[in-house]
Structures are given as structure tokens and as C-alpha cells.
Short mmCIF file of C-alpha atoms in Angstrom, two decimals:
data_model
loop_
_atom_site.label_atom_id
_atom_site.label_comp_id
_atom_site.label_asym_id
_atom_site.label_seq_id
_atom_site.Cartn_x
_atom_site.Cartn_y
_atom_site.Cartn_z
CA MET F 1 0.25 0.47 0.00
CA ASN F 2 1.28 3.47 -1.00
CA THR F 3 1.58 5.38 2.33
CA PRO F 4 0.10 9.53 1.60
CA VAL F 5 3.24 12.00 1.97
CA PRO F 6 1.95 15.20 3.39
CA SER F 7 2.52 17.91 1.70
CA ALA F 8 4.14 20.86 2.43
CA PRO F 9 4.15 23.31 5.34
CA ALA F 10 3.24 26.62 2.83
CA PRO F 11 5.87 29.35 3.03
CA GLY F 12 6.40 31.00 5.98
CA ALA F 13 3.99 27.89 7.83
CA SER F 14 7.11 26.91 9.98
CA SER F 15 8.54 30.94 11.17
CA VAL F 16 4.50 30.77 11.84
CA ALA F 17 3.85 27.44 14.25
CA SER F 18 7.84 28.66 16.08
CA PHE F 19 6.06 32.33 17.06
CA ALA F 20 2.58 31.10 18.13
CA ALA F 21 4.40 28.00 19.97
CA SER F 22 6.81 31.06 21.40
CA VAL F 23 3.14 33.04 22.23
CA ALA F 24 1.55 29.81 24.27
CA ALA F 25 5.23 29.75 26.36
CA SER F 26 4.55 33.09 27.46
CA VAL F 27 1.79 32.40 28.49
CA VAL F 28 2.12 29.99 30.72
CA MET F 29 4.92 31.80 32.49
CA GLU F 30 3.99 34.08 32.98
CA GLN F 31 0.28 32.13 34.45
CA ALA F 32 3.06 30.88 36.33
CA LEU F 33 4.65 34.06 37.71
CA THR F 34 1.42 35.00 38.53
CA LEU F 35 1.25 32.32 41.06
CA VAL F 36 4.84 32.94 42.66
CA PRO F 37 7.87 35.80 42.89
CA LEU F 38 10.65 34.33 41.13
CA ILE F 39 13.77 33.22 43.57
CA ASP F 40 16.91 32.97 43.39
CA GLY F 41 18.67 31.12 46.05
CA HIS F 42 22.58 32.37 45.33
CA ASN F 43 23.82 35.84 43.66
CA ASP F 44 27.03 37.53 44.75
CA TRP F 45 26.56 41.21 43.62
CA ALA F 46 28.28 42.02 47.06
CA TRP F 47 30.64 39.16 46.86
CA GLU F 48 31.44 41.20 42.88
CA CYS F 49 31.25 44.60 44.64
CA ARG F 50 33.16 44.34 46.99
CA GLN F 51 36.37 43.32 44.86
CA SER F 52 35.98 45.64 41.89
CA ARG F 53 33.52 48.62 43.89
CA ASP F 54 35.44 48.57 47.60
CA SER F 55 32.17 47.58 48.69
CA SER F 56 30.26 50.42 46.79
CA VAL F 57 26.74 50.41 46.82
CA GLU F 58 26.08 53.27 44.21
CA GLY F 59 25.62 53.90 40.70
CA LEU F 60 24.80 49.89 40.78
CA GLU F 61 20.67 50.62 38.11
CA GLY F 62 22.48 49.94 35.73
CA GLY F 63 24.86 48.76 32.13
CA LEU F 64 27.20 47.81 34.78
CA VAL F 65 30.05 44.73 33.23
CA THR F 66 28.45 42.67 36.55
CA ASP F 67 26.61 39.50 35.53
CA THR F 68 23.64 41.32 38.43
CA ASP F 69 21.73 45.80 38.07
CA ILE F 70 18.93 46.78 39.29
CA LYS F 71 18.06 47.24 34.96
CA ARG F 72 18.62 43.68 34.93
CA LEU F 73 17.04 41.75 37.55
CA ARG F 74 13.36 43.83 37.32
CA ALA F 75 13.56 42.10 33.67
CA GLY F 76 14.76 39.05 34.55
CA ARG F 77 11.10 39.43 37.18
CA VAL F 78 13.61 39.05 39.85
CA GLY F 79 11.22 38.70 43.14
CA ALA F 80 13.46 37.63 45.53
CA GLN F 81 17.27 37.26 45.83
CA PHE F 82 18.65 35.60 48.70
CA TRP F 83 22.15 37.29 47.81
CA SER F 84 25.66 35.23 48.94
CA VAL F 85 27.36 37.42 52.19
CA TYR F 86 30.37 34.86 51.07
CA VAL F 87 33.74 35.51 51.55
CA SER F 88 36.56 32.81 50.27
CA ASP F 89 37.48 30.82 52.28
CA ASP F 90 41.60 31.51 52.50
CA HIS F 91 39.22 34.46 55.31
CA HIS F 92 40.42 32.30 58.26
CA GLY F 93 39.86 32.81 62.07
CA ALA F 94 38.34 36.59 63.14
CA ASP F 95 38.74 37.62 59.26
CA ALA F 96 36.58 35.80 58.13
CA VAL F 97 33.44 36.70 60.87
CA GLN F 98 34.14 39.92 60.26
CA GLY F 99 33.86 40.10 56.01
CA THR F 100 30.49 38.51 56.40
CA LEU F 101 29.89 41.01 59.05
CA GLU F 102 30.68 43.44 55.89
CA GLN F 103 28.92 41.59 53.44
CA ILE F 104 26.02 41.05 55.58
CA ASP F 105 26.06 45.09 56.09
CA TRP F 106 26.83 45.49 52.28
CA VAL F 107 22.66 43.61 51.57
CA TYR F 108 21.16 46.89 54.43
CA ARG F 109 23.53 49.12 52.91
CA LEU F 110 21.72 47.50 48.98
CA ALA F 111 18.28 48.19 50.05
CA ALA F 112 18.27 51.49 52.54
CA ARG F 113 20.23 53.39 48.79
CA TYR F 114 17.30 52.13 46.85
CA PRO F 115 14.41 51.71 49.39
CA ASP F 116 11.94 51.49 45.87
CA ASP F 117 13.13 48.20 44.39
CA PHE F 118 15.02 46.65 47.59
CA GLY F 119 13.69 45.45 50.26
CA ILE F 120 15.06 43.07 53.30
CA ALA F 121 13.20 39.66 54.04
CA ARG F 122 13.46 37.53 56.17
CA SER F 123 10.38 35.63 55.75
CA ALA F 124 8.27 33.91 53.72
CA ALA F 125 5.65 36.48 55.31
CA ASP F 126 8.96 39.56 54.04
CA VAL F 127 9.39 38.11 50.51
CA GLU F 128 4.80 38.14 49.98
CA THR F 129 5.46 41.80 51.68
CA ALA F 130 7.76 43.17 49.15
CA ARG F 131 6.50 41.41 46.13
CA ALA F 132 3.22 43.42 47.03
CA ALA F 133 5.23 46.71 46.81
CA GLY F 134 6.73 45.58 43.69
CA ARG F 135 10.38 44.84 46.11
CA ILE F 136 13.05 43.20 44.88
CA ALA F 137 13.04 40.59 48.28
CA SER F 138 16.27 40.56 49.48
CA LEU F 139 17.73 37.50 51.72
CA LEU F 140 21.15 36.73 53.41
CA GLY F 141 22.46 33.48 53.10
CA ALA F 142 26.12 33.08 54.55
CA GLU F 143 27.97 30.26 51.87
CA GLY F 144 31.23 28.91 53.61
CA GLY F 145 31.07 27.62 57.60
CA HIS F 146 34.75 29.17 57.72
CA SER F 147 32.17 32.53 58.37
CA LEU F 148 32.06 31.40 61.69
CA ASN F 149 35.43 30.68 62.81
CA ASP F 150 33.50 27.32 64.26
CA SER F 151 31.36 29.34 67.17
CA PRO F 152 28.13 28.81 67.05
CA ALA F 153 27.32 31.97 69.40
CA VAL F 154 28.55 33.82 65.86
CA LEU F 155 26.08 31.51 64.35
CA ARG F 156 22.98 32.89 66.17
CA MET F 157 24.19 35.93 65.98
CA PHE F 158 24.36 36.15 62.11
CA ALA F 159 20.43 34.03 62.42
CA ARG F 160 19.41 37.46 64.65
CA LEU F 161 21.29 39.29 61.51
CA GLY F 162 18.71 37.75 59.54
CA VAL F 163 20.93 35.66 57.72
CA ARG F 164 18.17 32.77 56.46
CA TYR F 165 20.88 29.53 54.98
CA LEU F 166 24.46 28.57 56.26
CA THR F 167 26.35 26.83 53.33
CA LEU F 168 28.03 23.83 55.39
CA THR F 169 31.06 24.31 53.16
CA HIS F 170 33.12 26.03 51.00
CA ALA F 171 36.18 24.75 48.38
CA HIS F 172 37.67 23.65 51.11
CA ASN F 173 36.95 21.39 54.63
CA THR F 174 36.14 23.10 57.75
CA SER F 175 36.74 21.67 61.50
CA TRP F 176 33.80 19.45 61.56
CA ALA F 177 32.93 19.00 57.66
CA ASP F 178 33.86 17.50 54.55
CA SER F 179 33.59 19.93 50.87
CA GLY F 180 32.65 17.90 47.38
CA THR F 181 36.57 19.94 46.47
CA ASP F 182 38.70 18.95 49.04
CA ALA F 183 40.39 15.49 49.83
CA PRO F 184 37.83 13.90 52.41
CA GLU F 185 38.49 14.39 56.11
CA HIS F 186 35.62 13.35 58.27
CA GLY F 187 34.03 10.91 56.05
CA GLY F 188 31.18 13.39 55.65
CA LEU F 189 30.34 15.21 59.55
CA THR F 190 31.67 14.83 62.67
CA ALA F 191 29.77 14.97 66.18
CA ARG F 192 30.65 18.29 66.36
CA GLY F 193 29.05 18.60 62.23
CA VAL F 194 25.80 17.30 63.97
CA ASP F 195 25.31 19.18 66.49
CA TYR F 196 25.48 22.90 63.85
CA VAL F 197 22.96 20.80 62.01
CA ARG F 198 20.97 20.41 64.68
CA GLU F 199 21.62 24.11 66.08
CA LEU F 200 21.17 25.70 62.43
CA ASN F 201 17.54 23.32 62.59
CA ARG F 202 16.74 25.16 66.49
CA LEU F 203 17.58 28.27 64.55
CA GLY F 204 15.85 27.95 61.17
CA MET F 205 18.25 28.33 59.47
CA LEU F 206 18.35 26.13 56.55
CA VAL F 207 20.58 24.00 55.25
CA ASP F 208 22.32 24.46 52.40
CA LEU F 209 24.49 21.42 50.69
CA SER F 210 25.69 22.85 47.59
CA HIS F 211 29.28 22.90 47.94
CA VAL F 212 29.68 19.78 49.85
CA SER F 213 30.35 16.13 50.14
CA PRO F 214 28.22 13.03 49.62
CA ALA F 215 28.79 12.35 52.08
CA THR F 216 28.73 15.86 54.37
CA ALA F 217 25.72 15.45 51.97
CA HIS F 218 23.41 12.40 54.16
CA ALA F 219 24.38 13.02 56.86
CA ALA F 220 23.38 15.70 57.45
CA LEU F 221 19.88 14.64 55.60
CA ASP F 222 20.20 11.97 58.32
CA ALA F 223 20.81 14.53 60.97
CA SER F 224 18.53 17.07 60.28
CA ASP F 225 14.65 17.67 61.48
CA SER F 226 13.97 20.11 58.62
CA PRO F 227 14.25 20.89 55.17
CA VAL F 228 17.30 21.21 53.05
CA ILE F 229 18.31 23.32 50.32
CA PHE F 230 20.62 23.31 48.10
CA SER F 231 21.27 27.53 47.32
CA HIS F 232 23.31 26.36 43.02
CA SER F 233 23.51 23.08 41.97
CA SER F 234 22.56 21.03 39.68
CA CYS F 235 22.99 16.81 38.31
CA ARG F 236 25.97 14.76 38.40
CA ALA F 237 23.88 11.42 36.63
CA LEU F 238 23.95 14.32 33.12
CA SER F 239 28.02 15.99 34.74
CA ASP F 240 30.19 13.78 36.82
CA HIS F 241 31.69 17.19 38.32
CA PRO F 242 31.74 17.79 42.48
CA ARG F 243 29.89 20.27 43.06
CA ASN F 244 26.86 18.81 41.92
CA VAL F 245 24.27 16.56 42.85
CA PRO F 246 24.74 11.98 42.72
CA ASP F 247 20.77 10.78 42.66
CA GLY F 248 20.69 8.76 45.88
CA VAL F 249 21.27 12.32 47.52
CA LEU F 250 18.24 13.47 44.88
CA ARG F 251 16.37 10.22 45.79
CA ARG F 252 15.92 11.27 49.41
CA LEU F 253 14.87 15.30 49.17
CA ALA F 254 11.96 13.56 48.57
CA ALA F 255 11.00 12.64 51.57
CA ASN F 256 13.16 15.27 53.86
CA GLY F 257 10.58 17.58 51.99
CA GLY F 258 14.00 19.73 50.19
CA VAL F 259 14.49 21.41 47.41
CA LEU F 260 18.07 21.80 44.51
CA MET F 261 18.31 24.89 43.61
CA LEU F 262 19.93 24.06 39.91
CA THR F 263 22.81 27.13 38.84
CA PHE F 264 24.16 27.71 35.66
CA VAL F 265 27.46 27.29 36.22
CA PRO F 266 29.46 26.23 32.57
CA GLN F 267 31.71 24.38 34.24
CA PHE F 268 29.52 22.11 36.30
CA LEU F 269 26.45 20.94 33.15
CA SER F 270 28.25 19.99 30.61
CA GLU F 271 31.58 17.65 31.06
CA ASP F 272 33.14 18.98 28.06
CA TYR F 273 33.14 22.58 28.83
CA SER F 274 34.58 21.45 32.62
CA ALA F 275 37.39 19.42 31.43
CA TRP F 276 38.49 22.81 29.27
CA PHE F 277 38.04 24.10 32.31
CA GLU F 278 39.99 21.95 33.72
CA GLY F 279 42.33 22.09 31.20
CA GLU F 280 45.25 24.67 29.13
CA ARG F 281 41.75 25.78 27.44
CA THR F 282 43.30 25.93 23.90
CA GLY F 283 40.59 26.55 21.11
CA PRO F 284 37.35 27.79 21.40
CA ALA F 285 35.65 26.77 25.09
CA PRO F 286 32.69 24.23 24.49
CA VAL F 287 29.54 26.18 23.98
CA VAL F 288 27.01 25.68 26.68
CA THR F 289 23.67 26.80 26.22
CA LEU F 290 20.48 27.47 28.12
CA THR F 291 19.63 23.79 26.49
CA ASP F 292 21.81 22.32 28.70
CA VAL F 293 20.60 23.78 31.84
CA ALA F 294 17.00 23.14 31.74
CA ASP F 295 18.13 19.58 30.50
CA HIS F 296 19.35 19.94 34.57
CA VAL F 297 16.15 20.79 35.98
CA GLU F 298 14.69 18.22 33.79
CA HIS F 299 15.78 15.47 35.47
CA ALA F 300 16.60 17.11 39.23
CA ARG F 301 12.10 17.16 38.05
CA ARG F 302 12.24 12.92 37.65
CA VAL F 303 14.91 12.35 40.43
CA ALA F 304 14.05 14.64 43.55
CA GLY F 305 10.27 15.66 42.01
CA VAL F 306 8.70 18.61 41.12
CA ASP F 307 8.31 19.85 44.97
CA HIS F 308 11.44 19.72 44.64
CA ILE F 309 13.29 21.78 42.62
CA GLY F 310 14.21 26.17 42.34
CA LEU F 311 17.12 27.98 41.07
CA GLY F 312 19.88 28.53 41.85
CA GLY F 313 22.23 31.09 39.41
CA ASP F 314 25.54 31.91 41.33
CA PHE F 315 25.29 35.11 38.99
CA ASP F 316 28.98 37.16 40.07
CA GLY F 317 30.06 33.96 41.67
CA THR F 318 32.00 32.93 38.20
CA ASP F 319 33.20 34.28 34.84
CA GLU F 320 30.44 32.07 32.25
CA PHE F 321 27.36 32.21 32.06
CA PRO F 322 25.23 30.00 29.53
CA ALA F 323 24.61 31.80 26.54
CA GLY F 324 21.22 32.88 26.18
CA LEU F 325 21.49 33.11 30.51
CA GLU F 326 25.01 36.09 30.86
CA GLY F 327 22.73 37.34 33.16
CA VAL F 328 19.85 38.04 36.11
CA ASP F 329 17.91 39.15 32.55
CA GLY F 330 17.43 35.29 31.69
CA TYR F 331 14.97 33.11 33.65
CA PRO F 332 12.47 33.97 30.99
CA ALA F 333 14.10 33.12 28.50
CA LEU F 334 14.92 29.68 30.56
CA LEU F 335 11.62 29.70 31.63
CA GLY F 336 9.82 29.91 28.08
CA GLU F 337 12.04 27.10 27.49
CA LEU F 338 10.67 24.70 30.34
CA ALA F 339 7.22 25.95 29.24
CA ARG F 340 8.08 25.18 24.92
CA ARG F 341 9.12 21.80 26.99
CA ASP F 342 5.00 21.32 28.08
CA TRP F 343 5.45 22.38 31.42
CA PRO F 344 2.25 23.13 32.88
CA ALA F 345 1.84 26.75 34.70
CA ALA F 346 2.11 25.36 38.01
CA ASP F 347 5.19 22.75 37.55
CA LEU F 348 7.22 25.87 36.55
CA ALA F 349 5.83 27.76 40.09
CA ALA F 350 7.11 25.06 41.58
CA LEU F 351 10.32 25.86 40.51
CA ALA F 352 10.56 29.38 40.13
CA GLY F 353 9.71 30.01 43.96
CA ALA F 354 6.59 27.83 45.30
CA ASN F 355 8.94 25.68 46.89
CA VAL F 356 12.01 27.88 48.14
CA LEU F 357 8.52 29.95 49.24
CA ARG F 358 7.53 26.47 51.20
CA VAL F 359 10.98 25.24 53.03
CA LEU F 360 10.82 28.78 54.40
CA ARG F 361 7.50 28.61 55.98
CA GLU F 362 8.35 25.46 57.55
CA THR F 363 10.89 27.09 59.57
CA ASP F 364 9.84 30.65 59.97
CA ALA F 365 8.49 30.16 63.28
CA ALA F 366 11.87 28.67 64.87
CA PHE F 367 14.02 31.90 63.36
CA ALA F 368 11.26 34.44 64.36
CA ALA F 369 12.33 33.13 67.49
CA ALA F 370 16.05 33.02 67.42
CA GLY F 371 15.24 36.62 66.17
CA HIS F 372 13.77 37.33 69.50
CA ALA F 373 15.93 37.11 72.73
CA ALA F 374 12.69 37.47 75.01
CA SER F 375 10.83 35.69 73.16
CA GLY F 376 11.07 31.98 75.05
CA ALA F 377 13.39 30.56 72.08
CA SER F 378 15.15 27.72 73.71
CA VAL F 379 18.06 27.45 75.36
CA PRO F 380 20.60 26.65 72.54
CA ARG F 381 23.45 23.48 73.53
CA LEU F 382 25.48 23.97 71.14
CA VAL F 383 27.60 26.60 72.98
CA ARG F 384 31.14 26.72 72.19
#
């Protein structure tokens, strides 16, 4: 039997279909962003301004060479941002504590300098209040346990200043937790590391497992009675980089209630790019695009579930980003790509911010109590 040959599309038909698909994707994206603010888990603008602008908050409206400025945040539809109050882990002891305090001060000064654009946020309710006022909710995340100088008292004071998460390690091990990019020293968490996780839980601060080893991640999940996050990581099944999260850890997020916030760092997204980046860098860099990010997002949805994914770009935290995601104005392009892959608005909303808002709400009461000494908050067990 002769199979009928489909008639060729009329001239321009493919362009019309592509345009229609783009319009449909935009509609789905807009539906998602009416449900929730877009919340990013990690941005290093404070560190970039510390390095290149002497921590100034002047002239940040637009036209900067950085990945972030106010105009681009608005174009990217960012509704809430966890600003990383980070200093590198070659800062030690009291120097690390002071540096982190200076980073916290930068975020507070940013919000004071641009009150129409930013509002300090400590809770899910604060995020919603900022959104209603047309401001970008500004949350704080401390990146690396080195910033504590191994002092639980420092951790508690960070909480009172509004720091909402602690990344347990950065590039190197701490005295109580193994990093994913250092030689294993503790087999994950020490007993003191477990105590730190429990103190974070008591304070309502989120345990951030980006940068840690798989053994540390499993130990923290064993110890935590609250949802954890990965503020800026991707999927090891797609790119075998030590900063990425193995499927065995991803599967545990459902029981824990936690969230993997997918990042946009090229060497975490592509093994070819990572080999080039870590090598002699001869020839052009392998091309990485927002479709690679979308592939990691979809893998995380399949393994961890749609209720356990989010976004954590790491803008101003590395030199290069995927084509189409070169700055904070790129989020609509990523959401549009996922919508073209038939993601419904509800799933896009979960990714964009609903999941992280849930995690905040689940830990808000403890965090609020930690900020008020006279509130009847429980007495800490971890003192020194």
C-alpha cells in the first residue's frame, strides 16, 4: 500500500508555528509568575562589589559589566534573591567573621540606598510583602562554615542579623564537615558537624548542602529534622562534577522536603566544558546554552520530584555563563524554554519560587523565635 506523502507546509508556516509556540510559552510563563515571585537561591553581587567597587552601593542602576544590576534584575522578573554574604575560605578565624559581617552590611546598605527596588526579607511573609510593594525581597545566605570561626555564638548572631541559610562548607573542608572539592577528612560530618546541623534546625536557618561531599550531604539529611536546600548546584548524572548532586542524594529530598536550586555554572552543566575549563583552555570553549540548564532542571524533576526543585543561578560567582543566560535578565528565557517543553504553569511556579517559599514557611517560626532573645526560644545546647 502506498503511504500518503504529507503536503509541504506553506511558505513561512514553520515560522508561524514557532511564533505561536513562543506566544503559548510566554502565556504559561506569565501564568506561573502571577502565582509566585521568582526566587533565586544564590547571587554573589556583594562579593563582586567588594572586589571591584570597594563595597560601594552607588551606581548600581544599570549598564554594569557585572552579571547583575537593578535594570537587569527587573528585566529578569526576579522577585526575591538570596544574596550570598560570602568571603572566600582563604579568610580564616576572626577575619572570616568580620568579612561576612561586612557582606551583610552591604546588603542592608543596598536596600537602604534603593528602597523602591529592594526590601530586606527574613521570612516568607516578608517576601510576599516585598512583592506586593513592587520590591525585590532581599534574603541573606552565608556561604561556608568557615565564616563562623567554629563559633555557635557567631551562628546565632548571624541568625539575629537575618541570615537565612548557612552553606556548610565552601571549596575546602571545615574542622567539622567535608567539602566536595577537598580530600575527604571526616567521612562527612563529625559529631560537632551533626550538632551544627541540629543548631541550624533549632534556629530555623536552612542547611545548605551546595559545595559539600555526598557523604556530608547524606549525614546532614540523616541529622536534619527540617528541609535542606542546595542553593546552587546541578545534577551529577548529567555532568560528573564534584559540585553536582548525585541521584542518591536527590532521591532523599522528597522525604526531607528539601529543594535543589539548579545553577547555571557552565563547568557544572557540561563535562566537555569542565574538561576545557580545568585544562589548558586551548581552542574555543565548548558551547553551553540554556538548553543544557533546562536538561538539568528536567532531570532533577524526574529524580527528586517537581516539589523539590528551584533556581540558584550563581550570577557574579563565576566568569562565564551559558549562551542565553549571561545575566540575571535571562530567567524568562529559561522559563520559556521549559514551557516549550510542555511544562505546565503549576510546575513552572513550583520551580520559580513556590517550593522555596514552602521551605521558608516551614522554618519561619523557629527563625522568628531565634531573632528575639525574650521570645521564649529554647536555650541552645551547642554553646562552644
